[in-house]
């Protein structure tokens, strides 16, 4: 009986092993909220490599003086008001210091030297006149300076010399006027420099002797290749004609009247549109003088007279002058 019981236990054990086990309870995974997608990483730019034969230079730094010079290129002239000029305690010493400052390599020192000259011209002309030619030569060199602040200060200094010394600048009118006209050509695109040069040239026309002014304008300005220089010359001749009046122009020395009429006729036929109106405006004023036609036919070439007959006919038809 015990043997049978053992066999039964073995069979029960084997059958239990053969029965399928109940499935294990499913484990629930925790729900995880989706994360905000991170932005894609920026692609790294390839580093620039120095090519053979070229050196990689650091970025150019601009000093404070250079930044100031860009903005005050025209303020140097405006800040030099004639009312602010005061007499100097020691004019001779100031003049010597002025030459020393103008020989400096520092642009601000140069400007200080240039600002001293107008005070000498206004309050101490006796000290300045013996050295006037040397002063003008030094100032002309600064007109050519590539730094706008220095060039503007130099041109304003020449303007002050014209205003304060007037006919005392006649001997220097040729060189200073030539430098100013050439500066107009060199300063194309810089309205500040051109305006400063024009103001100085206007002071030349208004204060110096007409006999010294006319050769400067004609020899340097009228035949220049730059239309801007020729236009400035035409405007200055127009200003000179207004200053003198038709009678003085036509009754001056024969050489002056001849050169003036010839120049005005050429201006009236100039290829540049900004030049012609000045020449024709001058002719209209001169044509009203009773001696104009006789002098014009005597001094102006016939081919030029023929081209300008229509212009003059419109002016003189009301006073019954027949060409």
PDB file of C-alpha atoms in Angstrom:
ATOM      1  CA  UNK A   1       0.000   0.000   0.000  1.00  0.00           C
ATOM      2  CA  UNK A   2       2.852   2.365   0.729  1.00  0.00           C
ATOM      3  CA  UNK A   3       4.282   1.653  -2.712  1.00  0.00           C
ATOM      4  CA  UNK A   4       0.992   2.563  -4.297  1.00  0.00           C
ATOM      5  CA  UNK A   5       0.796   5.772  -2.319  1.00  0.00           C
ATOM      6  CA  UNK A   6       4.263   6.815  -3.434  1.00  0.00           C
ATOM      7  CA  UNK A   7       3.357   6.175  -7.067  1.00  0.00           C
ATOM      8  CA  UNK A   8       0.224   8.308  -6.675  1.00  0.00           C
ATOM      9  CA  UNK A   9       2.289  11.178  -5.211  1.00  0.00           C
ATOM     10  CA  UNK A  10       4.719  10.940  -8.111  1.00  0.00           C
ATOM     11  CA  UNK A  11       1.878  11.062 -10.636  1.00  0.00           C
ATOM     12  CA  UNK A  12       0.345  14.121  -8.885  1.00  0.00           C
ATOM     13  CA  UNK A  13       3.688  15.839  -8.918  1.00  0.00           C
ATOM     14  CA  UNK A  14       4.201  15.165 -12.607  1.00  0.00           C
ATOM     15  CA  UNK A  15       0.671  16.331 -13.429  1.00  0.00           C
ATOM     16  CA  UNK A  16       1.192  19.562 -11.479  1.00  0.00           C
ATOM     17  CA  UNK A  17       4.310  20.225 -13.452  1.00  0.00           C
ATOM     18  CA  UNK A  18       2.425  19.661 -16.678  1.00  0.00           C
ATOM     19  CA  UNK A  19      -0.435  22.050 -15.815  1.00  0.00           C
ATOM     20  CA  UNK A  20      -0.047  25.633 -17.200  1.00  0.00           C
ATOM     21  CA  UNK A  21       0.914  28.269 -14.684  1.00  0.00           C
ATOM     22  CA  UNK A  22      -1.400  31.235 -14.270  1.00  0.00           C
ATOM     23  CA  UNK A  23      -0.105  34.359 -16.025  1.00  0.00           C
ATOM     24  CA  UNK A  24       1.765  36.843 -13.906  1.00  0.00           C
ATOM     25  CA  UNK A  25      -0.068  40.099 -13.291  1.00  0.00           C
ATOM     26  CA  UNK A  26       0.927  42.798 -15.785  1.00  0.00           C
ATOM     27  CA  UNK A  27       3.046  45.575 -14.335  1.00  0.00           C
ATOM     28  CA  UNK A  28       1.916  49.118 -15.335  1.00  0.00           C
ATOM     29  CA  UNK A  29       4.622  51.378 -16.612  1.00  0.00           C
ATOM     30  CA  UNK A  30       4.459  54.981 -15.416  1.00  0.00           C
ATOM     31  CA  UNK A  31       3.272  57.471 -18.021  1.00  0.00           C
ATOM     32  CA  UNK A  32       6.047  59.948 -18.848  1.00  0.00           C
ATOM     33  CA  UNK A  33       5.062  63.316 -20.346  1.00  0.00           C
ATOM     34  CA  UNK A  34       6.777  63.989 -23.661  1.00  0.00           C
ATOM     35  CA  UNK A  35       9.636  66.479 -23.351  1.00  0.00           C
ATOM     36  CA  UNK A  36       9.836  69.654 -25.485  1.00  0.00           C
ATOM     37  CA  UNK A  37      12.143  68.893 -28.361  1.00  0.00           C
ATOM     38  CA  UNK A  38      15.443  70.668 -27.970  1.00  0.00           C
ATOM     39  CA  UNK A  39      16.488  72.964 -30.873  1.00  0.00           C
ATOM     40  CA  UNK A  40      18.946  71.417 -33.237  1.00  0.00           C
ATOM     41  CA  UNK A  41      22.523  72.364 -32.524  1.00  0.00           C
ATOM     42  CA  UNK A  42      23.918  75.174 -34.680  1.00  0.00           C
ATOM     43  CA  UNK A  43      26.349  73.941 -37.231  1.00  0.00           C
ATOM     44  CA  UNK A  44      29.829  75.056 -36.394  1.00  0.00           C
ATOM     45  CA  UNK A  45      31.322  77.223 -39.085  1.00  0.00           C
ATOM     46  CA  UNK A  46      34.634  76.172 -40.426  1.00  0.00           C
ATOM     47  CA  UNK A  47      37.482  78.260 -39.147  1.00  0.00           C
ATOM     48  CA  UNK A  48      39.144  80.507 -41.671  1.00  0.00           C
ATOM     49  CA  UNK A  49      42.647  79.576 -42.397  1.00  0.00           C
ATOM     50  CA  UNK A  50      45.307  82.000 -43.421  1.00  0.00           C
ATOM     51  CA  UNK A  51      46.287  81.499 -46.988  1.00  0.00           C
ATOM     52  CA  UNK A  52      49.878  81.219 -47.901  1.00  0.00           C
ATOM     53  CA  UNK A  53      51.488  84.575 -48.461  1.00  0.00           C
ATOM     54  CA  UNK A  54      48.867  86.450 -46.411  1.00  0.00           C
ATOM     55  CA  UNK A  55      48.968  87.295 -42.753  1.00  0.00           C
ATOM     56  CA  UNK A  56      45.848  87.386 -40.629  1.00  0.00           C
ATOM     57  CA  UNK A  57      45.600  90.909 -39.197  1.00  0.00           C
ATOM     58  CA  UNK A  58      43.655  91.877 -36.094  1.00  0.00           C
ATOM     59  CA  UNK A  59      40.663  94.157 -36.426  1.00  0.00           C
ATOM     60  CA  UNK A  60      41.639  97.782 -36.895  1.00  0.00           C
ATOM     61  CA  UNK A  61      40.999  99.895 -33.837  1.00  0.00           C
ATOM     62  CA  UNK A  62      40.012 103.534 -34.205  1.00  0.00           C
ATOM     63  CA  UNK A  63      41.361 105.913 -31.625  1.00  0.00           C
ATOM     64  CA  UNK A  64      39.252 108.594 -30.021  1.00  0.00           C
ATOM     65  CA  UNK A  65      41.111 111.320 -31.892  1.00  0.00           C
ATOM     66  CA  UNK A  66      40.312 109.667 -35.213  1.00  0.00           C
ATOM     67  CA  UNK A  67      36.630 109.305 -34.326  1.00  0.00           C
ATOM     68  CA  UNK A  68      36.518 112.944 -33.332  1.00  0.00           C
ATOM     69  CA  UNK A  69      38.166 114.005 -36.583  1.00  0.00           C
ATOM     70  CA  UNK A  70      35.404 112.408 -38.667  1.00  0.00           C
ATOM     71  CA  UNK A  71      32.685 114.442 -37.002  1.00  0.00           C
ATOM     72  CA  UNK A  72      34.497 117.757 -36.571  1.00  0.00           C
ATOM     73  CA  UNK A  73      35.946 118.016 -40.068  1.00  0.00           C
ATOM     74  CA  UNK A  74      33.797 121.092 -40.734  1.00  0.00           C
ATOM     75  CA  UNK A  75      33.363 122.354 -37.201  1.00  0.00           C
ATOM     76  CA  UNK A  76      36.896 123.707 -37.065  1.00  0.00           C
ATOM     77  CA  UNK A  77      35.906 126.523 -39.402  1.00  0.00           C
ATOM     78  CA  UNK A  78      32.600 127.265 -37.703  1.00  0.00           C
ATOM     79  CA  UNK A  79      34.140 127.359 -34.228  1.00  0.00           C
ATOM     80  CA  UNK A  80      36.577 130.033 -35.350  1.00  0.00           C
ATOM     81  CA  UNK A  81      34.191 132.970 -35.085  1.00  0.00           C
ATOM     82  CA  UNK A  82      35.718 136.348 -35.712  1.00  0.00           C
ATOM     83  CA  UNK A  83      34.035 137.752 -32.579  1.00  0.00           C
ATOM     84  CA  UNK A  84      35.913 135.236 -30.435  1.00  0.00           C
ATOM     85  CA  UNK A  85      39.352 136.348 -31.586  1.00  0.00           C
ATOM     86  CA  UNK A  86      41.184 138.173 -28.826  1.00  0.00           C
ATOM     87  CA  UNK A  87      44.431 140.178 -28.986  1.00  0.00           C
ATOM     88  CA  UNK A  88      47.544 138.201 -28.099  1.00  0.00           C
ATOM     89  CA  UNK A  89      49.716 139.211 -25.174  1.00  0.00           C
ATOM     90  CA  UNK A  90      52.947 138.502 -27.080  1.00  0.00           C
ATOM     91  CA  UNK A  91      52.343 138.504 -30.849  1.00  0.00           C
ATOM     92  CA  UNK A  92      55.951 137.815 -31.873  1.00  0.00           C
ATOM     93  CA  UNK A  93      56.221 134.832 -29.559  1.00  0.00           C
ATOM     94  CA  UNK A  94      52.827 133.551 -30.729  1.00  0.00           C
ATOM     95  CA  UNK A  95      53.968 133.734 -34.353  1.00  0.00           C
ATOM     96  CA  UNK A  96      57.100 131.716 -33.582  1.00  0.00           C
ATOM     97  CA  UNK A  97      55.014 129.163 -31.694  1.00  0.00           C
ATOM     98  CA  UNK A  98      52.637 129.012 -34.644  1.00  0.00           C
ATOM     99  CA  UNK A  99      55.439 127.945 -37.019  1.00  0.00           C
ATOM    100  CA  UNK A 100      56.562 125.326 -34.513  1.00  0.00           C
ATOM    101  CA  UNK A 101      53.052 123.924 -34.132  1.00  0.00           C
ATOM    102  CA  UNK A 102      52.513 123.742 -37.884  1.00  0.00           C
ATOM    103  CA  UNK A 103      55.686 121.675 -38.246  1.00  0.00           C
ATOM    104  CA  UNK A 104      54.342 119.098 -35.773  1.00  0.00           C
ATOM    105  CA  UNK A 105      53.157 115.642 -36.846  1.00  0.00           C
ATOM    106  CA  UNK A 106      50.133 115.800 -34.540  1.00  0.00           C
ATOM    107  CA  UNK A 107      47.029 117.044 -36.353  1.00  0.00           C
ATOM    108  CA  UNK A 108      45.508 118.700 -33.274  1.00  0.00           C
ATOM    109  CA  UNK A 109      48.697 120.686 -32.748  1.00  0.00           C
ATOM    110  CA  UNK A 110      48.533 121.827 -36.364  1.00  0.00           C
ATOM    111  CA  UNK A 111      44.960 123.043 -35.890  1.00  0.00           C
ATOM    112  CA  UNK A 112      46.016 125.044 -32.827  1.00  0.00           C
ATOM    113  CA  UNK A 113      48.743 126.710 -34.863  1.00  0.00           C
ATOM    114  CA  UNK A 114      46.321 127.551 -37.667  1.00  0.00           C
ATOM    115  CA  UNK A 115      43.829 129.114 -35.260  1.00  0.00           C
ATOM    116  CA  UNK A 116      46.472 131.534 -34.025  1.00  0.00           C
ATOM    117  CA  UNK A 117      46.996 133.150 -37.439  1.00  0.00           C
ATOM    118  CA  UNK A 118      43.563 134.871 -37.741  1.00  0.00           C
ATOM    119  CA  UNK A 119      44.111 136.563 -34.368  1.00  0.00           C
ATOM    120  CA  UNK A 120      47.435 137.883 -35.633  1.00  0.00           C
ATOM    121  CA  UNK A 121      45.800 139.115 -38.853  1.00  0.00           C
ATOM    122  CA  UNK A 122      42.985 140.887 -37.029  1.00  0.00           C
ATOM    123  CA  UNK A 123      44.807 142.432 -34.074  1.00  0.00           C
ATOM    124  CA  UNK A 124      48.518 142.377 -34.946  1.00  0.00           C
ATOM    125  CA  UNK A 125      48.940 142.843 -38.734  1.00  0.00           C
ATOM    126  CA  UNK A 126      52.229 144.708 -38.216  1.00  0.00           C
ATOM    127  CA  UNK A 127      53.712 141.577 -36.673  1.00  0.00           C
ATOM    128  CA  UNK A 128      52.279 139.275 -39.334  1.00  0.00           C
ATOM    129  CA  UNK A 129      52.972 141.210 -42.534  1.00  0.00           C
ATOM    130  CA  UNK A 130      56.801 140.788 -42.573  1.00  0.00           C
ATOM    131  CA  UNK A 131      56.280 136.999 -42.365  1.00  0.00           C
ATOM    132  CA  UNK A 132      53.124 136.857 -44.496  1.00  0.00           C
ATOM    133  CA  UNK A 133      54.676 135.017 -47.449  1.00  0.00           C
ATOM    134  CA  UNK A 134      56.202 132.353 -45.195  1.00  0.00           C
ATOM    135  CA  UNK A 135      52.916 131.977 -43.340  1.00  0.00           C
ATOM    136  CA  UNK A 136      50.960 131.556 -46.576  1.00  0.00           C
ATOM    137  CA  UNK A 137      53.364 128.910 -47.878  1.00  0.00           C
ATOM    138  CA  UNK A 138      52.980 126.893 -44.691  1.00  0.00           C
ATOM    139  CA  UNK A 139      49.197 127.235 -44.693  1.00  0.00           C
ATOM    140  CA  UNK A 140      48.977 126.189 -48.360  1.00  0.00           C
ATOM    141  CA  UNK A 141      50.748 122.948 -47.479  1.00  0.00           C
ATOM    142  CA  UNK A 142      48.094 122.296 -44.838  1.00  0.00           C
ATOM    143  CA  UNK A 143      45.331 122.941 -47.388  1.00  0.00           C
ATOM    144  CA  UNK A 144      46.663 119.845 -49.149  1.00  0.00           C
ATOM    145  CA  UNK A 145      46.534 117.846 -45.907  1.00  0.00           C
ATOM    146  CA  UNK A 146      44.528 114.633 -46.219  1.00  0.00           C
ATOM    147  CA  UNK A 147      42.984 115.026 -42.774  1.00  0.00           C
ATOM    148  CA  UNK A 148      39.741 117.010 -43.199  1.00  0.00           C
ATOM    149  CA  UNK A 149      40.058 118.901 -39.905  1.00  0.00           C
ATOM    150  CA  UNK A 150      43.469 120.283 -40.810  1.00  0.00           C
ATOM    151  CA  UNK A 151      42.495 121.125 -44.391  1.00  0.00           C
ATOM    152  CA  UNK A 152      39.314 122.926 -43.280  1.00  0.00           C
ATOM    153  CA  UNK A 153      41.190 124.891 -40.638  1.00  0.00           C
ATOM    154  CA  UNK A 154      43.827 125.902 -43.210  1.00  0.00           C
ATOM    155  CA  UNK A 155      41.225 127.095 -45.722  1.00  0.00           C
ATOM    156  CA  UNK A 156      39.390 129.047 -43.052  1.00  0.00           C
ATOM    157  CA  UNK A 157      42.705 130.620 -42.046  1.00  0.00           C
ATOM    158  CA  UNK A 158      43.209 131.837 -45.623  1.00  0.00           C
ATOM    159  CA  UNK A 159      39.670 133.196 -45.624  1.00  0.00           C
ATOM    160  CA  UNK A 160      40.425 135.185 -42.465  1.00  0.00           C
ATOM    161  CA  UNK A 161      43.607 136.545 -44.035  1.00  0.00           C
ATOM    162  CA  UNK A 162      41.575 137.826 -47.003  1.00  0.00           C
ATOM    163  CA  UNK A 163      38.973 139.391 -44.700  1.00  0.00           C
ATOM    164  CA  UNK A 164      41.365 141.113 -42.289  1.00  0.00           C
ATOM    165  CA  UNK A 165      44.287 142.022 -44.562  1.00  0.00           C
ATOM    166  CA  UNK A 166      42.253 142.639 -47.742  1.00  0.00           C
ATOM    167  CA  UNK A 167      44.563 144.215 -50.354  1.00  0.00           C
ATOM    168  CA  UNK A 168      47.504 143.280 -48.164  1.00  0.00           C
ATOM    169  CA  UNK A 169      46.911 139.754 -49.516  1.00  0.00           C
ATOM    170  CA  UNK A 170      47.233 140.846 -53.157  1.00  0.00           C
ATOM    171  CA  UNK A 171      50.789 139.537 -53.402  1.00  0.00           C
ATOM    172  CA  UNK A 172      49.658 136.144 -52.067  1.00  0.00           C
ATOM    173  CA  UNK A 173      46.369 135.943 -53.996  1.00  0.00           C
ATOM    174  CA  UNK A 174      47.827 133.909 -56.853  1.00  0.00           C
ATOM    175  CA  UNK A 175      49.215 131.034 -54.775  1.00  0.00           C
ATOM    176  CA  UNK A 176      46.482 130.883 -52.172  1.00  0.00           C
ATOM    177  CA  UNK A 177      43.671 131.159 -54.729  1.00  0.00           C
ATOM    178  CA  UNK A 178      45.224 128.463 -56.893  1.00  0.00           C
ATOM    179  CA  UNK A 179      45.466 126.105 -53.908  1.00  0.00           C
ATOM    180  CA  UNK A 180      41.804 126.676 -53.063  1.00  0.00           C
ATOM    181  CA  UNK A 181      40.597 126.027 -56.615  1.00  0.00           C
ATOM    182  CA  UNK A 182      42.622 122.839 -56.858  1.00  0.00           C
ATOM    183  CA  UNK A 183      41.208 121.703 -53.510  1.00  0.00           C
ATOM    184  CA  UNK A 184      37.721 121.793 -55.034  1.00  0.00           C
ATOM    185  CA  UNK A 185      38.898 119.289 -57.633  1.00  0.00           C
ATOM    186  CA  UNK A 186      40.651 117.084 -55.076  1.00  0.00           C
ATOM    187  CA  UNK A 187      37.700 117.115 -52.662  1.00  0.00           C
ATOM    188  CA  UNK A 188      35.111 115.669 -55.050  1.00  0.00           C
ATOM    189  CA  UNK A 189      32.535 113.879 -52.932  1.00  0.00           C
ATOM    190  CA  UNK A 190      33.333 115.861 -49.779  1.00  0.00           C
ATOM    191  CA  UNK A 191      30.816 118.686 -49.539  1.00  0.00           C
ATOM    192  CA  UNK A 192      32.400 120.086 -46.372  1.00  0.00           C
ATOM    193  CA  UNK A 193      35.782 120.648 -47.988  1.00  0.00           C
ATOM    194  CA  UNK A 194      34.289 122.090 -51.157  1.00  0.00           C
ATOM    195  CA  UNK A 195      32.087 124.483 -49.199  1.00  0.00           C
ATOM    196  CA  UNK A 196      35.032 125.641 -47.126  1.00  0.00           C
ATOM    197  CA  UNK A 197      37.124 126.258 -50.251  1.00  0.00           C
ATOM    198  CA  UNK A 198      34.232 128.148 -51.878  1.00  0.00           C
ATOM    199  CA  UNK A 199      33.792 130.418 -48.852  1.00  0.00           C
ATOM    200  CA  UNK A 200      37.490 131.248 -48.846  1.00  0.00           C
ATOM    201  CA  UNK A 201      37.402 132.025 -52.582  1.00  0.00           C
ATOM    202  CA  UNK A 202      34.406 134.294 -52.084  1.00  0.00           C
ATOM    203  CA  UNK A 203      36.431 136.217 -49.511  1.00  0.00           C
ATOM    204  CA  UNK A 204      39.226 136.493 -52.102  1.00  0.00           C
ATOM    205  CA  UNK A 205      36.847 138.018 -54.667  1.00  0.00           C
ATOM    206  CA  UNK A 206      35.245 140.401 -52.183  1.00  0.00           C
ATOM    207  CA  UNK A 207      38.399 141.747 -50.521  1.00  0.00           C
ATOM    208  CA  UNK A 208      41.390 141.609 -52.887  1.00  0.00           C
ATOM    209  CA  UNK A 209      42.064 143.800 -55.903  1.00  0.00           C
ATOM    210  CA  UNK A 210      40.094 142.736 -59.018  1.00  0.00           C
ATOM    211  CA  UNK A 211      43.269 142.950 -61.099  1.00  0.00           C
ATOM    212  CA  UNK A 212      44.812 140.229 -58.899  1.00  0.00           C
ATOM    213  CA  UNK A 213      41.650 138.140 -58.635  1.00  0.00           C
ATOM    214  CA  UNK A 214      40.895 137.811 -62.357  1.00  0.00           C
ATOM    215  CA  UNK A 215      44.201 136.120 -63.360  1.00  0.00           C
ATOM    216  CA  UNK A 216      43.814 133.580 -60.553  1.00  0.00           C
ATOM    217  CA  UNK A 217      40.354 132.576 -61.731  1.00  0.00           C
ATOM    218  CA  UNK A 218      41.190 132.474 -65.425  1.00  0.00           C
ATOM    219  CA  UNK A 219      44.632 130.865 -65.314  1.00  0.00           C
ATOM    220  CA  UNK A 220      43.703 128.088 -62.900  1.00  0.00           C
ATOM    221  CA  UNK A 221      39.935 127.709 -62.934  1.00  0.00           C
ATOM    222  CA  UNK A 222      38.526 128.386 -66.382  1.00  0.00           C
ATOM    223  CA  UNK A 223      40.634 125.861 -68.261  1.00  0.00           C
ATOM    224  CA  UNK A 224      40.496 123.135 -65.602  1.00  0.00           C
ATOM    225  CA  UNK A 225      39.252 119.703 -66.678  1.00  0.00           C
ATOM    226  CA  UNK A 226      36.981 119.360 -63.642  1.00  0.00           C
ATOM    227  CA  UNK A 227      33.446 120.714 -64.215  1.00  0.00           C
ATOM    228  CA  UNK A 228      33.233 121.470 -60.483  1.00  0.00           C
ATOM    229  CA  UNK A 229      36.249 123.789 -60.694  1.00  0.00           C
ATOM    230  CA  UNK A 230      34.932 125.529 -63.819  1.00  0.00           C
ATOM    231  CA  UNK A 231      31.508 125.950 -62.209  1.00  0.00           C
ATOM    232  CA  UNK A 232      33.098 127.483 -59.115  1.00  0.00           C
ATOM    233  CA  UNK A 233      35.161 129.794 -61.318  1.00  0.00           C
ATOM    234  CA  UNK A 234      32.054 130.891 -63.217  1.00  0.00           C
ATOM    235  CA  UNK A 235      30.205 131.606 -59.986  1.00  0.00           C
ATOM    236  CA  UNK A 236      33.151 133.649 -58.681  1.00  0.00           C
ATOM    237  CA  UNK A 237      33.345 135.669 -61.901  1.00  0.00           C
ATOM    238  CA  UNK A 238      29.622 136.304 -61.532  1.00  0.00           C
ATOM    239  CA  UNK A 239      30.302 137.528 -57.991  1.00  0.00           C
ATOM    240  CA  UNK A 240      33.140 139.739 -59.239  1.00  0.00           C
ATOM    241  CA  UNK A 241      30.875 141.248 -61.901  1.00  0.00           C
ATOM    242  CA  UNK A 242      28.250 142.036 -59.266  1.00  0.00           C
ATOM    243  CA  UNK A 243      30.899 143.623 -57.062  1.00  0.00           C
ATOM    244  CA  UNK A 244      32.282 145.865 -59.802  1.00  0.00           C
ATOM    245  CA  UNK A 245      29.208 146.558 -61.902  1.00  0.00           C
ATOM    246  CA  UNK A 246      29.018 146.753 -65.689  1.00  0.00           C
ATOM    247  CA  UNK A 247      30.559 150.209 -65.922  1.00  0.00           C
ATOM    248  CA  UNK A 248      33.744 149.329 -64.049  1.00  0.00           C
ATOM    249  CA  UNK A 249      34.160 146.076 -65.958  1.00  0.00           C
ATOM    250  CA  UNK A 250      33.848 147.771 -69.345  1.00  0.00           C
ATOM    251  CA  UNK A 251      35.853 150.901 -68.494  1.00  0.00           C
ATOM    252  CA  UNK A 252      38.764 149.208 -66.745  1.00  0.00           C
ATOM    253  CA  UNK A 253      42.175 148.658 -68.331  1.00  0.00           C
ATOM    254  CA  UNK A 254      41.967 147.229 -71.834  1.00  0.00           C
ATOM    255  CA  UNK A 255      43.619 143.961 -70.823  1.00  0.00           C
ATOM    256  CA  UNK A 256      41.173 143.462 -67.941  1.00  0.00           C
ATOM    257  CA  UNK A 257      38.085 144.154 -70.044  1.00  0.00           C
ATOM    258  CA  UNK A 258      39.318 141.977 -72.907  1.00  0.00           C
ATOM    259  CA  UNK A 259      40.093 138.995 -70.686  1.00  0.00           C
ATOM    260  CA  UNK A 260      36.827 139.379 -68.789  1.00  0.00           C
ATOM    261  CA  UNK A 261      34.647 139.487 -71.909  1.00  0.00           C
ATOM    262  CA  UNK A 262      36.490 136.588 -73.525  1.00  0.00           C
ATOM    263  CA  UNK A 263      36.141 134.496 -70.377  1.00  0.00           C
ATOM    264  CA  UNK A 264      32.434 135.232 -70.010  1.00  0.00           C
ATOM    265  CA  UNK A 265      31.780 134.316 -73.648  1.00  0.00           C
ATOM    266  CA  UNK A 266      33.576 130.977 -73.240  1.00  0.00           C
ATOM    267  CA  UNK A 267      31.687 130.286 -70.034  1.00  0.00           C
ATOM    268  CA  UNK A 268      28.398 130.872 -71.826  1.00  0.00           C
ATOM    269  CA  UNK A 269      29.295 128.112 -74.307  1.00  0.00           C
ATOM    270  CA  UNK A 270      30.870 125.692 -71.816  1.00  0.00           C
ATOM    271  CA  UNK A 271      30.011 122.005 -72.114  1.00  0.00           C
ATOM    272  CA  UNK A 272      29.026 121.806 -68.426  1.00  0.00           C
ATOM    273  CA  UNK A 273      25.423 122.775 -67.708  1.00  0.00           C
ATOM    274  CA  UNK A 274      26.350 124.250 -64.323  1.00  0.00           C
ATOM    275  CA  UNK A 275      28.802 126.704 -65.948  1.00  0.00           C
ATOM    276  CA  UNK A 276      26.733 128.236 -68.757  1.00  0.00           C
ATOM    277  CA  UNK A 277      24.049 130.000 -66.648  1.00  0.00           C
ATOM    278  CA  UNK A 278      26.651 132.138 -64.862  1.00  0.00           C
ATOM    279  CA  UNK A 279      28.256 133.271 -68.109  1.00  0.00           C
ATOM    280  CA  UNK A 280      24.931 134.164 -69.704  1.00  0.00           C
ATOM    281  CA  UNK A 281      23.749 136.000 -66.591  1.00  0.00           C
ATOM    282  CA  UNK A 282      26.885 138.169 -66.705  1.00  0.00           C
ATOM    283  CA  UNK A 283      26.357 138.889 -70.406  1.00  0.00           C
ATOM    284  CA  UNK A 284      22.795 139.975 -69.733  1.00  0.00           C
ATOM    285  CA  UNK A 285      24.014 142.548 -67.204  1.00  0.00           C
ATOM    286  CA  UNK A 286      26.865 143.820 -69.356  1.00  0.00           C
ATOM    287  CA  UNK A 287      24.702 144.048 -72.492  1.00  0.00           C
ATOM    288  CA  UNK A 288      22.666 146.858 -70.969  1.00  0.00           C
ATOM    289  CA  UNK A 289      25.692 149.167 -71.001  1.00  0.00           C
ATOM    290  CA  UNK A 290      25.883 151.491 -73.991  1.00  0.00           C
ATOM    291  CA  UNK A 291      29.500 150.607 -74.814  1.00  0.00           C
ATOM    292  CA  UNK A 292      29.022 146.866 -74.531  1.00  0.00           C
ATOM    293  CA  UNK A 293      28.414 146.005 -78.189  1.00  0.00           C
ATOM    294  CA  UNK A 294      31.422 147.972 -79.402  1.00  0.00           C
ATOM    295  CA  UNK A 295      33.752 146.364 -76.857  1.00  0.00           C
ATOM    296  CA  UNK A 296      32.239 142.915 -77.326  1.00  0.00           C
ATOM    297  CA  UNK A 297      32.717 142.920 -81.081  1.00  0.00           C
ATOM    298  CA  UNK A 298      36.263 144.227 -80.633  1.00  0.00           C
ATOM    299  CA  UNK A 299      37.443 141.692 -78.032  1.00  0.00           C
ATOM    300  CA  UNK A 300      35.417 138.518 -78.645  1.00  0.00           C
ATOM    301  CA  UNK A 301      36.067 136.172 -81.551  1.00  0.00           C
ATOM    302  CA  UNK A 302      33.464 136.222 -84.307  1.00  0.00           C
ATOM    303  CA  UNK A 303      32.632 132.508 -83.977  1.00  0.00           C
ATOM    304  CA  UNK A 304      31.805 133.009 -80.305  1.00  0.00           C
ATOM    305  CA  UNK A 305      29.745 136.120 -81.021  1.00  0.00           C
ATOM    306  CA  UNK A 306      27.664 134.247 -83.570  1.00  0.00           C
ATOM    307  CA  UNK A 307      26.819 131.510 -81.081  1.00  0.00           C
ATOM    308  CA  UNK A 308      25.715 134.025 -78.457  1.00  0.00           C
ATOM    309  CA  UNK A 309      23.681 136.331 -80.697  1.00  0.00           C
ATOM    310  CA  UNK A 310      20.414 134.610 -79.762  1.00  0.00           C
ATOM    311  CA  UNK A 311      21.127 135.013 -76.060  1.00  0.00           C
ATOM    312  CA  UNK A 312      21.967 138.688 -76.419  1.00  0.00           C
ATOM    313  CA  UNK A 313      19.058 139.378 -78.778  1.00  0.00           C
ATOM    314  CA  UNK A 314      16.598 138.302 -76.096  1.00  0.00           C
ATOM    315  CA  UNK A 315      18.228 140.721 -73.662  1.00  0.00           C
ATOM    316  CA  UNK A 316      18.553 143.812 -75.801  1.00  0.00           C
ATOM    317  CA  UNK A 317      15.415 143.686 -77.910  1.00  0.00           C
ATOM    318  CA  UNK A 318      13.572 145.895 -75.411  1.00  0.00           C
ATOM    319  CA  UNK A 319      16.165 148.665 -75.682  1.00  0.00           C
ATOM    320  CA  UNK A 320      16.273 148.498 -79.488  1.00  0.00           C
ATOM    321  CA  UNK A 321      19.879 147.442 -79.900  1.00  0.00           C
ATOM    322  CA  UNK A 322      20.328 145.483 -83.103  1.00  0.00           C
ATOM    323  CA  UNK A 323      23.066 142.948 -83.419  1.00  0.00           C
TER     324      UNK A 323
END
